[in-house]
């Protein structure tokens, strides 16, 4: 849930310092979204449950969203299967080539051949509808340098949307995002900045927590989860964000979850 770069240190202890990684389980399927540094600890826990059948969906392949992939323990277990998906890449890039480039000299000591699990790489186009067993995944393109993909996961009348990294358009609601998230139980949204900070970071491909509130209200989202915290935002800063956001979206959603919350490491939601 940390953006751009992982942040160790006592001042990040409560909200956490690992970069983006989200696990969703539904319909007997295990889906992982992004492979930031947080995927390492997830992999340690999952390794105890092998054999595994896992899908990893990438919003995009900037370093903070893939830097933990090569430390994901299930990739080194021959009993497991791991499928990786990306919807933002344009020719000549493919997901396999991107991961292969990450794992080559002088950047990395071993190559893709080190993986022992059954690994598959697949591309789709942001905007496609995917399926993962009984789980439906809708996607939409996001406004980010080099492209990114937003996801909506629906199962048995419950829905969660994962929207990071994206930059809003000032003065208007991004219709791609609002349409994808319409009526969702939970929207996890790129809230790297405040509205006051945004002027300094225009064009960097990120949004604000206040814009997350505006989109959540416009799209009838039950719970907004503030996500992708900027490295300069320590625990004290995020406490202030949490109070300000709760004042704008007080109370509980129909699911029983708060109408707004600030994501932290280890947070588990059951919509």
mmCIF file of C-alpha atoms in Angstrom:
data_model
loop_
_atom_site.group_PDB
_atom_site.id
_atom_site.type_symbol
_atom_site.label_atom_id
_atom_site.label_comp_id
_atom_site.label_asym_id
_atom_site.label_seq_id
_atom_site.Cartn_x
_atom_site.Cartn_y
_atom_site.Cartn_z
ATOM 1 C CA UNK A 1 0.000 0.000 0.000
ATOM 2 C CA UNK A 2 3.029 2.287 0.029
ATOM 3 C CA UNK A 3 3.690 4.074 -3.261
ATOM 4 C CA UNK A 4 6.863 4.526 -5.279
ATOM 5 C CA UNK A 5 9.406 2.998 -2.880
ATOM 6 C CA UNK A 6 9.307 0.899 0.286
ATOM 7 C CA UNK A 7 9.823 2.814 3.533
ATOM 8 C CA UNK A 8 11.370 1.114 6.575
ATOM 9 C CA UNK A 9 11.485 2.889 9.914
ATOM 10 C CA UNK A 10 9.549 3.484 13.105
ATOM 11 C CA UNK A 11 7.631 6.408 11.599
ATOM 12 C CA UNK A 12 5.939 3.975 9.155
ATOM 13 C CA UNK A 13 5.238 1.196 11.651
ATOM 14 C CA UNK A 14 1.449 1.502 11.888
ATOM 15 C CA UNK A 15 0.513 2.006 8.235
ATOM 16 C CA UNK A 16 3.428 0.033 6.847
ATOM 17 C CA UNK A 17 6.210 0.544 4.368
ATOM 18 C CA UNK A 18 5.883 -2.238 1.787
ATOM 19 C CA UNK A 19 4.857 -1.384 -1.768
ATOM 20 C CA UNK A 20 1.651 -2.566 -3.394
ATOM 21 C CA UNK A 21 0.377 -6.118 -3.081
ATOM 22 C CA UNK A 22 -3.237 -7.161 -2.555
ATOM 23 C CA UNK A 23 -4.685 -10.662 -2.121
ATOM 24 C CA UNK A 24 -8.332 -11.451 -2.905
ATOM 25 C CA UNK A 25 -9.916 -14.860 -2.357
ATOM 26 C CA UNK A 26 -13.348 -15.695 -3.783
ATOM 27 C CA UNK A 27 -15.048 -18.699 -5.318
ATOM 28 C CA UNK A 28 -12.189 -20.966 -4.377
ATOM 29 C CA UNK A 29 -9.727 -18.825 -6.346
ATOM 30 C CA UNK A 30 -6.685 -16.967 -5.043
ATOM 31 C CA UNK A 31 -5.949 -13.728 -6.889
ATOM 32 C CA UNK A 32 -3.010 -11.429 -6.179
ATOM 33 C CA UNK A 33 -2.875 -7.883 -7.508
ATOM 34 C CA UNK A 34 0.596 -6.418 -7.992
ATOM 35 C CA UNK A 35 3.888 -7.765 -6.741
ATOM 36 C CA UNK A 36 5.480 -4.959 -4.767
ATOM 37 C CA UNK A 37 7.670 -5.735 -1.788
ATOM 38 C CA UNK A 38 4.606 -6.824 0.193
ATOM 39 C CA UNK A 39 4.357 -10.014 -1.863
ATOM 40 C CA UNK A 40 7.379 -11.495 -0.113
ATOM 41 C CA UNK A 41 5.682 -11.885 3.273
ATOM 42 C CA UNK A 42 2.494 -13.068 1.561
ATOM 43 C CA UNK A 43 4.517 -15.747 -0.226
ATOM 44 C CA UNK A 44 6.027 -16.973 3.030
ATOM 45 C CA UNK A 45 2.524 -17.534 4.424
ATOM 46 C CA UNK A 46 1.184 -19.125 1.232
ATOM 47 C CA UNK A 47 4.138 -21.512 0.953
ATOM 48 C CA UNK A 48 2.755 -23.341 3.980
ATOM 49 C CA UNK A 49 -0.388 -24.138 1.965
ATOM 50 C CA UNK A 50 1.249 -25.680 -1.128
ATOM 51 C CA UNK A 51 0.388 -26.904 -3.671
ATOM 52 C CA UNK A 52 -1.070 -23.609 -4.894
ATOM 53 C CA UNK A 53 -2.946 -22.359 -7.934
ATOM 54 C CA UNK A 54 -2.518 -18.568 -8.157
ATOM 55 C CA UNK A 55 -3.270 -15.731 -10.572
ATOM 56 C CA UNK A 56 -1.228 -12.518 -10.310
ATOM 57 C CA UNK A 57 -2.742 -9.460 -12.009
ATOM 58 C CA UNK A 58 -0.554 -6.403 -12.525
ATOM 59 C CA UNK A 59 -1.889 -2.868 -12.683
ATOM 60 C CA UNK A 60 1.361 -2.039 -14.473
ATOM 61 C CA UNK A 61 5.023 -2.945 -14.347
ATOM 62 C CA UNK A 62 6.777 0.038 -12.809
ATOM 63 C CA UNK A 63 9.393 -1.154 -10.364
ATOM 64 C CA UNK A 64 7.452 -0.535 -7.152
ATOM 65 C CA UNK A 65 4.733 -2.914 -8.387
ATOM 66 C CA UNK A 66 7.003 -5.782 -9.460
ATOM 67 C CA UNK A 67 10.061 -5.502 -7.200
ATOM 68 C CA UNK A 68 8.914 -8.251 -4.814
ATOM 69 C CA UNK A 69 8.023 -10.792 -7.496
ATOM 70 C CA UNK A 70 11.350 -12.613 -7.500
ATOM 71 C CA UNK A 71 11.050 -13.168 -3.726
ATOM 72 C CA UNK A 72 7.601 -14.818 -3.965
ATOM 73 C CA UNK A 73 8.124 -18.280 -2.485
ATOM 74 C CA UNK A 74 5.444 -20.172 -4.491
ATOM 75 C CA UNK A 75 7.408 -19.465 -7.678
ATOM 76 C CA UNK A 76 10.106 -21.805 -6.349
ATOM 77 C CA UNK A 77 7.782 -24.726 -5.567
ATOM 78 C CA UNK A 78 7.379 -27.226 -8.403
ATOM 79 C CA UNK A 79 4.006 -28.323 -7.002
ATOM 80 C CA UNK A 80 2.415 -24.919 -7.648
ATOM 81 C CA UNK A 81 1.029 -23.048 -10.678
ATOM 82 C CA UNK A 82 1.282 -19.289 -11.102
ATOM 83 C CA UNK A 83 -0.355 -17.358 -13.938
ATOM 84 C CA UNK A 84 0.617 -13.706 -14.471
ATOM 85 C CA UNK A 85 -1.525 -11.153 -16.318
ATOM 86 C CA UNK A 86 -1.032 -7.595 -17.599
ATOM 87 C CA UNK A 87 -3.316 -5.352 -19.664
ATOM 88 C CA UNK A 88 -1.218 -2.233 -20.217
ATOM 89 C CA UNK A 89 1.723 -3.377 -22.338
ATOM 90 C CA UNK A 90 2.169 -2.437 -25.984
ATOM 91 C CA UNK A 91 4.373 -4.185 -28.550
ATOM 92 C CA UNK A 92 7.224 -4.994 -28.513
ATOM 93 C CA UNK A 93 6.826 -5.461 -24.748
ATOM 94 C CA UNK A 94 5.288 -8.560 -23.236
ATOM 95 C CA UNK A 95 4.935 -9.433 -19.566
ATOM 96 C CA UNK A 96 7.415 -12.286 -19.916
ATOM 97 C CA UNK A 97 9.951 -9.947 -21.518
ATOM 98 C CA UNK A 98 9.499 -7.346 -18.775
ATOM 99 C CA UNK A 99 10.038 -9.872 -15.971
ATOM 100 C CA UNK A 100 12.907 -11.402 -17.954
ATOM 101 C CA UNK A 101 14.572 -7.998 -18.268
ATOM 102 C CA UNK A 102 14.233 -7.490 -14.525
ATOM 103 C CA UNK A 103 15.940 -10.827 -13.920
ATOM 104 C CA UNK A 104 19.090 -10.358 -15.963
ATOM 105 C CA UNK A 105 22.590 -8.986 -15.505
ATOM 106 C CA UNK A 106 23.598 -6.481 -14.326
ATOM 107 C CA UNK A 107 20.317 -6.009 -12.431
ATOM 108 C CA UNK A 108 19.798 -9.515 -11.056
ATOM 109 C CA UNK A 109 21.957 -12.599 -10.439
ATOM 110 C CA UNK A 110 19.588 -15.299 -11.780
ATOM 111 C CA UNK A 111 17.161 -15.597 -14.711
ATOM 112 C CA UNK A 112 13.564 -16.732 -15.192
ATOM 113 C CA UNK A 113 14.834 -20.300 -15.378
ATOM 114 C CA UNK A 114 15.201 -20.302 -11.594
ATOM 115 C CA UNK A 115 11.405 -20.552 -11.179
ATOM 116 C CA UNK A 116 10.304 -24.112 -10.445
ATOM 117 C CA UNK A 117 6.534 -23.606 -10.418
ATOM 118 C CA UNK A 118 4.482 -23.898 -13.609
ATOM 119 C CA UNK A 119 4.495 -20.248 -14.728
ATOM 120 C CA UNK A 120 2.395 -18.700 -17.498
ATOM 121 C CA UNK A 121 2.442 -15.117 -18.810
ATOM 122 C CA UNK A 122 -0.628 -13.614 -20.496
ATOM 123 C CA UNK A 123 -1.589 -10.229 -21.932
ATOM 124 C CA UNK A 124 -5.001 -8.674 -22.393
ATOM 125 C CA UNK A 125 -6.185 -5.167 -23.260
ATOM 126 C CA UNK A 126 -7.347 -2.855 -20.470
ATOM 127 C CA UNK A 127 -11.109 -2.666 -20.919
ATOM 128 C CA UNK A 128 -11.502 -6.425 -21.423
ATOM 129 C CA UNK A 129 -13.630 -8.604 -19.156
ATOM 130 C CA UNK A 130 -11.750 -11.591 -17.750
ATOM 131 C CA UNK A 131 -12.881 -14.661 -15.845
ATOM 132 C CA UNK A 132 -11.273 -16.566 -13.011
ATOM 133 C CA UNK A 133 -13.570 -19.528 -12.454
ATOM 134 C CA UNK A 134 -16.838 -18.205 -11.022
ATOM 135 C CA UNK A 135 -15.255 -14.797 -10.379
ATOM 136 C CA UNK A 136 -15.728 -12.024 -12.950
ATOM 137 C CA UNK A 137 -13.038 -9.404 -13.520
ATOM 138 C CA UNK A 138 -13.808 -6.214 -15.395
ATOM 139 C CA UNK A 139 -10.941 -3.924 -16.329
ATOM 140 C CA UNK A 140 -10.437 -0.329 -17.449
ATOM 141 C CA UNK A 141 -7.464 1.752 -18.569
ATOM 142 C CA UNK A 142 -6.007 4.199 -16.061
ATOM 143 C CA UNK A 143 -4.241 7.518 -16.612
ATOM 144 C CA UNK A 144 -0.621 6.735 -15.786
ATOM 145 C CA UNK A 145 2.727 7.056 -17.633
ATOM 146 C CA UNK A 146 3.282 3.887 -19.740
ATOM 147 C CA UNK A 147 -0.303 2.816 -18.992
ATOM 148 C CA UNK A 148 -2.009 0.977 -16.149
ATOM 149 C CA UNK A 149 -5.103 -1.147 -15.571
ATOM 150 C CA UNK A 150 -7.887 -0.857 -13.016
ATOM 151 C CA UNK A 151 -9.766 -3.973 -11.892
ATOM 152 C CA UNK A 152 -13.258 -4.751 -10.596
ATOM 153 C CA UNK A 153 -13.776 -8.163 -8.992
ATOM 154 C CA UNK A 154 -17.384 -9.445 -8.689
ATOM 155 C CA UNK A 155 -18.528 -12.601 -6.933
ATOM 156 C CA UNK A 156 -21.964 -13.550 -5.566
ATOM 157 C CA UNK A 157 -23.186 -9.968 -5.459
ATOM 158 C CA UNK A 158 -20.068 -8.598 -3.754
ATOM 159 C CA UNK A 159 -17.580 -6.327 -5.482
ATOM 160 C CA UNK A 160 -14.191 -4.729 -4.885
ATOM 161 C CA UNK A 161 -12.297 -2.369 -7.188
ATOM 162 C CA UNK A 162 -8.544 -1.860 -7.278
ATOM 163 C CA UNK A 163 -7.643 1.512 -8.807
ATOM 164 C CA UNK A 164 -3.962 2.491 -8.647
ATOM 165 C CA UNK A 165 -1.847 4.190 -10.243
ATOM 166 C CA UNK A 166 -3.952 6.871 -11.908
ATOM 167 C CA UNK A 167 -4.057 10.658 -12.245
ATOM 168 C CA UNK A 168 -7.403 12.441 -12.142
ATOM 169 C CA UNK A 169 -8.531 15.217 -14.420
ATOM 170 C CA UNK A 170 -9.156 18.339 -12.383
ATOM 171 C CA UNK A 171 -12.741 19.514 -12.297
ATOM 172 C CA UNK A 172 -14.233 16.314 -13.709
ATOM 173 C CA UNK A 173 -14.845 12.756 -12.623
ATOM 174 C CA UNK A 174 -12.924 10.124 -14.586
ATOM 175 C CA UNK A 175 -15.795 8.268 -16.285
ATOM 176 C CA UNK A 176 -13.692 5.137 -16.887
ATOM 177 C CA UNK A 177 -13.159 4.784 -13.153
ATOM 178 C CA UNK A 178 -16.643 5.865 -12.075
ATOM 179 C CA UNK A 179 -18.291 3.420 -14.492
ATOM 180 C CA UNK A 180 -16.031 0.556 -13.414
ATOM 181 C CA UNK A 181 -16.655 1.225 -9.713
ATOM 182 C CA UNK A 182 -20.396 1.999 -9.889
ATOM 183 C CA UNK A 183 -22.093 0.595 -6.781
ATOM 184 C CA UNK A 184 -19.013 -1.355 -5.644
ATOM 185 C CA UNK A 185 -18.775 -2.441 -2.022
ATOM 186 C CA UNK A 186 -15.121 -1.335 -1.802
ATOM 187 C CA UNK A 187 -12.931 0.904 -3.970
ATOM 188 C CA UNK A 188 -9.197 0.876 -3.260
ATOM 189 C CA UNK A 189 -7.939 4.143 -4.745
ATOM 190 C CA UNK A 190 -4.599 5.802 -5.514
ATOM 191 C CA UNK A 191 -4.454 8.542 -2.870
ATOM 192 C CA UNK A 192 -0.774 9.432 -3.072
ATOM 193 C CA UNK A 193 -1.282 13.147 -2.462
ATOM 194 C CA UNK A 194 -3.591 15.689 -0.919
ATOM 195 C CA UNK A 195 -5.358 18.240 -3.110
ATOM 196 C CA UNK A 196 -2.978 20.855 -1.677
ATOM 197 C CA UNK A 197 0.090 18.839 -2.713
ATOM 198 C CA UNK A 198 -1.158 17.884 -6.157
ATOM 199 C CA UNK A 199 -0.028 21.063 -7.932
ATOM 200 C CA UNK A 200 3.621 20.098 -7.262
ATOM 201 C CA UNK A 201 3.159 16.623 -8.754
ATOM 202 C CA UNK A 202 0.968 17.277 -11.764
ATOM 203 C CA UNK A 203 1.811 14.814 -14.543
ATOM 204 C CA UNK A 204 3.361 12.213 -12.247
ATOM 205 C CA UNK A 205 0.414 9.849 -12.715
ATOM 206 C CA UNK A 206 -1.127 9.868 -9.231
ATOM 207 C CA UNK A 207 -4.243 11.193 -7.538
ATOM 208 C CA UNK A 208 -5.420 12.522 -4.172
ATOM 209 C CA UNK A 209 -7.484 11.129 -1.334
ATOM 210 C CA UNK A 210 -10.004 13.956 -1.790
ATOM 211 C CA UNK A 211 -10.488 12.901 -5.425
ATOM 212 C CA UNK A 212 -11.053 9.372 -4.142
ATOM 213 C CA UNK A 213 -13.878 10.737 -1.974
ATOM 214 C CA UNK A 214 -15.382 12.579 -4.933
ATOM 215 C CA UNK A 215 -15.303 9.485 -7.166
ATOM 216 C CA UNK A 216 -16.632 7.223 -4.409
ATOM 217 C CA UNK A 217 -19.572 9.579 -3.819
ATOM 218 C CA UNK A 218 -20.293 10.013 -7.530
ATOM 219 C CA UNK A 219 -20.162 6.258 -8.203
ATOM 220 C CA UNK A 220 -22.118 5.192 -5.116
ATOM 221 C CA UNK A 221 -19.195 3.224 -3.671
ATOM 222 C CA UNK A 222 -19.786 1.780 -0.208
ATOM 223 C CA UNK A 223 -16.244 1.980 1.232
ATOM 224 C CA UNK A 224 -13.295 4.012 -0.017
ATOM 225 C CA UNK A 225 -9.907 2.564 0.943
ATOM 226 C CA UNK A 226 -7.157 5.215 0.747
ATOM 227 C CA UNK A 227 -4.104 3.525 -0.772
ATOM 228 C CA UNK A 228 -0.617 4.023 -2.309
ATOM 229 C CA UNK A 229 0.639 6.371 0.410
ATOM 230 C CA UNK A 230 3.430 8.706 -0.621
ATOM 231 C CA UNK A 231 6.823 7.903 0.993
ATOM 232 C CA UNK A 232 6.854 11.333 2.664
ATOM 233 C CA UNK A 233 3.583 10.588 4.487
ATOM 234 C CA UNK A 234 4.500 9.034 7.814
ATOM 235 C CA UNK A 235 2.102 7.613 10.422
ATOM 236 C CA UNK A 236 1.313 11.026 11.910
ATOM 237 C CA UNK A 237 0.493 12.444 8.473
ATOM 238 C CA UNK A 238 -1.749 9.464 7.651
ATOM 239 C CA UNK A 239 -3.567 9.853 10.989
ATOM 240 C CA UNK A 240 -4.500 13.370 9.893
ATOM 241 C CA UNK A 241 -5.672 12.076 6.515
ATOM 242 C CA UNK A 242 -7.783 9.435 8.251
ATOM 243 C CA UNK A 243 -9.511 12.043 10.434
ATOM 244 C CA UNK A 244 -10.161 14.438 7.552
ATOM 245 C CA UNK A 245 -11.485 11.681 5.280
ATOM 246 C CA UNK A 246 -13.771 10.288 8.006
ATOM 247 C CA UNK A 247 -15.273 13.762 8.427
ATOM 248 C CA UNK A 248 -16.199 13.806 4.726
ATOM 249 C CA UNK A 249 -17.573 10.213 4.676
ATOM 250 C CA UNK A 250 -18.777 9.466 8.190
ATOM 251 C CA UNK A 251 -20.559 6.328 9.317
ATOM 252 C CA UNK A 252 -20.844 2.829 7.936
ATOM 253 C CA UNK A 253 -21.539 1.491 4.443
ATOM 254 C CA UNK A 254 -24.338 -1.082 3.873
ATOM 255 C CA UNK A 255 -21.668 -3.796 4.161
ATOM 256 C CA UNK A 256 -20.993 -2.728 7.754
ATOM 257 C CA UNK A 257 -17.522 -1.429 6.846
ATOM 258 C CA UNK A 258 -16.584 2.230 7.436
ATOM 259 C CA UNK A 259 -17.456 4.482 4.483
ATOM 260 C CA UNK A 260 -13.776 5.457 4.347
ATOM 261 C CA UNK A 261 -10.612 3.914 5.760
ATOM 262 C CA UNK A 262 -6.859 4.241 5.322
ATOM 263 C CA UNK A 263 -5.202 1.023 4.128
ATOM 264 C CA UNK A 264 -2.459 -0.415 6.282
ATOM 265 C CA UNK A 265 -0.362 -3.561 6.091
ATOM 266 C CA UNK A 266 -2.241 -6.677 7.138
ATOM 267 C CA UNK A 267 -5.675 -5.087 6.705
ATOM 268 C CA UNK A 268 -8.335 -7.709 5.942
ATOM 269 C CA UNK A 269 -11.770 -6.753 4.588
ATOM 270 C CA UNK A 270 -14.843 -8.945 4.181
ATOM 271 C CA UNK A 271 -17.442 -6.953 2.229
#
